[in-house]
Amino acid sequence: MKIKPLGDRVLVKVLPPEEKTKGGLFLPQTAQEKTQEGLVEAIGESDQIKLKVGDKVIYDKYAGTQLKIEEEEYLILKNTDILAVVEK
Amino acid sequence: MKIKPLGDRVLVKVLPPEEKTKGGLFLPQTAQEKTQEGLVEAIGESDQIKLKVGDKVIYDKYAGTQLKIEEEEYLILKNTDILAVVEK
Amino acid sequence: MKIKPLGDRVLVKVLPPEEKTKGGLFLPQTAQEKTQEGLVEAIGESDQIKLKVGDKVIYDKYAGTQLKIEEEEYLILKNTDILAVVEK
Amino acid sequence: MKIKPLGDRVLVKVLPPEEKTKGGLFLPQTAQEKTQEGLVEAIGESDQIKLKVGDKVIYDKYAGTQLKIEEEEYLILKNTDILAVVEK
Amino acid sequence: MKIKPLGDRVLVKVLPPEEKTKGGLFLPQTAQEKTQEGLVEAIGESDQIKLKVGDKVIYDKYAGTQLKIEEEEYLILKNTDILAVVEK
Amino acid sequence: MKIKPLGDRVLVKVLPPEEKTKGGLFLPQTAQEKTQEGLVEAIGESDQIKLKVGDKVIYDKYAGTQLKIEEEEYLILKNTDILAVVEK
Amino acid sequence: MKIKPLGDRVLVKVLPPEEKTKGGLFLPQTAQEKTQEGLVEAIGESDQIKLKVGDKVIYDKYAGTQLKIEEEEYLILKNTDILAVVEK
C-alpha cells in the first residue's frame, strides 16, 4: 500500500523518541518537550514544499493526523506544521 | 438517485474499517487512529480537485457531513479535507 | 408575496424528511444524519451561484435562517452552504 | 433629525411582526422564526448596496444595532446582514 | 493638550444621553438601546475616513477606548465603528 | 543596552499615570479608563510607522509586551496598538 | 546535529534570565515580565527574516516550540514572534 499526500501535505514516519542521553542515562520527558522527530516518506504536489523524501524533520507533537500502516505509526502533516530539518 | 457535489466538495462512500491485521488478529482501535478510508463517488466542478471517481482516499473521521443513501453511508467532504490517496 | 434573496443567498423550500425505506419500513433518524433536502425557490444576483430554480438540493440542517411564508417552511441559505444537487 | 448610515450600512425601520395568519388566527412565534421585516429608510455611500429607500426587507433578528428615534424602533444593519427583499 | 488619533481612528467627545422625550417625560433606557451619540473632535490621517471635525455621530456603546481629558469623556474609535452621522 | 524593535513594533517608555486633577485633588482611577501614556523610545523598520522617537503617545493598557530595562518599565507595542499622539 | 528551521522560522538558544540587578541584589520576577532573551542560532530561508546568526533577541516567553538539544534549551520561533534585537 502506498499513500500519496494531497496538496501541501507530507507523510512522515514517526521516529521513537530517544530516551537516553549521550552518557547513557534515561532522560525524563517533560511536558515542555513538545517536539517529535520523523522521516519524510511522501510529499504532496504543492511546490511550497521544500522537503524531500528521506529528510529527518522536527514537528510539533500535537499537529497532523495519525495513521497506522502495517503496524507502523505515521502522520499526515501540513508542510507548514514541520518546524525544521535535522541535518546530519 | 444521483448526488452531484457543489464547488470544491467531493462525495465519498465510507469504507468499513479493516479490523484485522495481516496475520488475522483483531486490531483494537484507539482514539489516536482518527483516519478513515473511502471511495470517491462524485466530485464538484472546482478545478482545485485533483481526485477522480474511484480513487481510494484517506480523510479525517471528524470532517464533512454524513449522508445515508439507500442504506449506504456517504460523506460530503471539502476537497481540502481529504488527506491522501491510497495507491494500489 | 415574493422573496428575492440578496447577493450569494438562495431561498430553499424545506422538504419533509423521507422516513420510510424502500421496503416500507420506518428508518429511525440518528443524530449523525445531519442533512436535509429542499427545493430552490429563488436565487440572489451573484454569478457564483450555479443553481437554478427547481433544483433539489442537500444542505446542512444547521445552516441558514428559517422563514415561514403562508404556513410553509423555507430557509435562506448562503450558496456555499448548499452541499449538493440531487439529480433525477 | 436625519440619520445617514456610513459605508456599507443601511438604516431600517422595524416593522411589527404580523401575528395573524390569513384566516385571522394568531400564529404562535417559535424560537425558530428568527427573521424580522423592516423598511429601508436610508443607505450608506457604498456601491455594494443593491437596496433602495422604501424596500421591504427581511433580516436576521439578532443582527445590527438598535436605535430609537422619536419613539420608533430602527436598526443600523450591515448591507450583508440583510437576507432578502420582499417584492409586492 | 491636543490629541491626534492615528491611522483610521477618530476622537469623539461623548454626548450625555438625552433622557427626556419630546413631551418632557423621562425615557427609561433599556439594554436594547446600545447606541450613543458623540461629536467628532479629531480624525486620523487615513483617507478612508469620510467624517469631519464637528460631525455628530452615532456609535456602538461598547466600541472604542475610553479617555478622560480635563474631566471630559472621550472615545478613540476606529472609523468603521462609527455607524452613522446625525444630520441637522 | 539598546533595544531595536522589529518590523512594525515600537518601544515605548511607560509614563506614570497622572493621578492629580488640575486643582490638585486625587482622581480615582476607574476600570473604564483603559488608556495609558508613554514616550516613543525606538521604532522598527516598517514604513507603516508614522511615529518618531520622543513622541508622547496614548495606548491601550492591555496591549503589548512588558519589559524592564535597568529598573524602568517599557512596552513593545505593535504600531497599530498605539491609539493617538499627544501634541504639546 | 544541526537544525535547519523551515520557512519564516528561527532557531533561538534560550539565555538564562539575569536575576541580579546592577547593584547585585536579586530581582524578583513578576508575572508581568513576560519576555525572555535568546541568541539566534539558525534561520529559515524566508527573506522576511531580518535577523542574522548571533543576534541577541527578545521574544515573548509563551511563543514558539521548545526543543532540547544535548541538554541545552532551544526554541523554534516564527520570525514575527521575535519582538526586538538587543544591540551592544
Short mmCIF file of C-alpha atoms in Angstrom, two decimals, chain G:
data_model
loop_
_atom_site.label_atom_id
_atom_site.label_comp_id
_atom_site.label_asym_id
_atom_site.label_seq_id
_atom_site.Cartn_x
_atom_site.Cartn_y
_atom_site.Cartn_z
CA MET G 1 23.42 17.51 14.93
CA LYS G 2 22.42 20.65 13.02
CA ILE G 3 18.88 22.03 12.97
CA LYS G 4 17.71 23.99 9.91
CA PRO G 5 14.47 25.93 10.61
CA LEU G 6 11.93 25.97 7.77
CA GLY G 7 10.26 28.99 6.12
CA ASP G 8 9.95 32.03 8.37
CA ARG G 9 11.18 30.21 11.48
CA VAL G 10 14.23 30.97 13.59
CA LEU G 11 16.15 28.68 15.99
CA VAL G 12 16.98 30.55 19.20
CA LYS G 13 19.17 29.36 22.10
CA VAL G 14 17.46 30.31 25.36
CA LEU G 15 19.57 32.55 27.65
CA PRO G 16 19.13 32.17 31.41
CA PRO G 17 17.21 35.13 32.88
CA GLU G 18 19.51 37.60 34.60
CA GLU G 19 18.30 37.52 38.13
CA LYS G 20 20.62 40.09 39.65
CA THR G 21 20.26 43.82 39.45
CA LYS G 22 23.24 46.02 38.75
CA GLY G 23 23.90 46.50 42.45
CA GLY G 24 23.96 42.76 42.94
CA LEU G 25 20.55 42.26 44.51
CA PHE G 26 18.19 39.57 43.39
CA LEU G 27 15.30 40.92 41.34
CA PRO G 28 12.07 39.04 41.96
CA GLN G 29 10.40 38.03 38.71
CA THR G 30 6.80 39.03 38.35
CA ALA G 31 4.10 37.67 36.12
CA GLN G 32 4.30 40.91 34.22
CA GLU G 33 7.79 40.29 32.93
CA LYS G 34 6.80 38.11 30.07
CA THR G 35 9.89 38.49 27.91
CA GLN G 36 12.92 36.31 27.57
CA GLU G 37 16.27 36.71 25.84
CA GLY G 38 17.99 34.35 23.42
CA LEU G 39 20.66 34.03 20.74
CA VAL G 40 19.80 33.37 17.09
CA GLU G 41 21.40 30.04 16.13
CA ALA G 42 19.90 29.40 12.67
CA ILE G 43 17.33 31.00 10.38
CA GLY G 44 14.88 29.71 7.76
CA GLU G 45 15.03 30.50 4.05
CA SER G 46 12.40 33.31 4.08
CA ASP G 47 13.68 36.75 3.05
CA GLN G 48 11.20 38.24 5.56
CA ILE G 49 13.75 37.43 8.26
CA LYS G 50 15.88 40.50 9.07
CA LEU G 51 17.94 38.68 11.72
CA LYS G 52 21.35 37.07 11.48
CA VAL G 53 23.03 34.25 13.38
CA GLY G 54 24.47 35.57 16.64
CA ASP G 55 21.85 38.32 17.17
CA LYS G 56 20.68 38.64 20.78
CA VAL G 57 16.88 38.84 20.67
CA ILE G 58 13.89 39.43 22.95
CA TYR G 59 10.84 37.24 22.46
CA ASP G 60 7.60 36.51 24.27
CA LYS G 61 8.05 33.67 26.80
CA TYR G 62 4.91 31.93 25.59
CA ALA G 63 5.72 31.87 21.87
CA GLY G 64 7.33 29.09 19.88
CA THR G 65 8.06 25.40 20.39
CA GLN G 66 10.61 24.17 22.93
CA LEU G 67 13.40 21.82 21.93
CA LYS G 68 16.22 20.25 23.92
CA ILE G 69 19.49 19.54 22.08
CA GLU G 70 22.35 17.95 24.03
CA GLU G 71 20.95 19.24 27.31
CA GLU G 72 20.66 22.86 26.09
CA GLU G 73 17.29 24.57 25.71
CA TYR G 74 16.26 26.00 22.36
CA LEU G 75 13.13 27.45 20.81
CA ILE G 76 11.86 27.37 17.25
CA LEU G 77 10.08 30.69 16.83
CA LYS G 78 8.29 32.34 13.95
CA ASN G 79 10.21 35.39 12.76
CA THR G 80 7.22 37.58 13.67
CA ASP G 81 7.27 36.33 17.29
CA ILE G 82 10.64 37.96 17.89
CA LEU G 83 9.99 41.39 19.35
CA ALA G 84 13.34 43.16 19.26
CA VAL G 85 17.11 42.88 18.86
CA VAL G 86 19.35 43.81 21.78
CA GLU G 87 22.25 45.89 20.47
CA LYS G 88 25.55 46.00 22.29
#
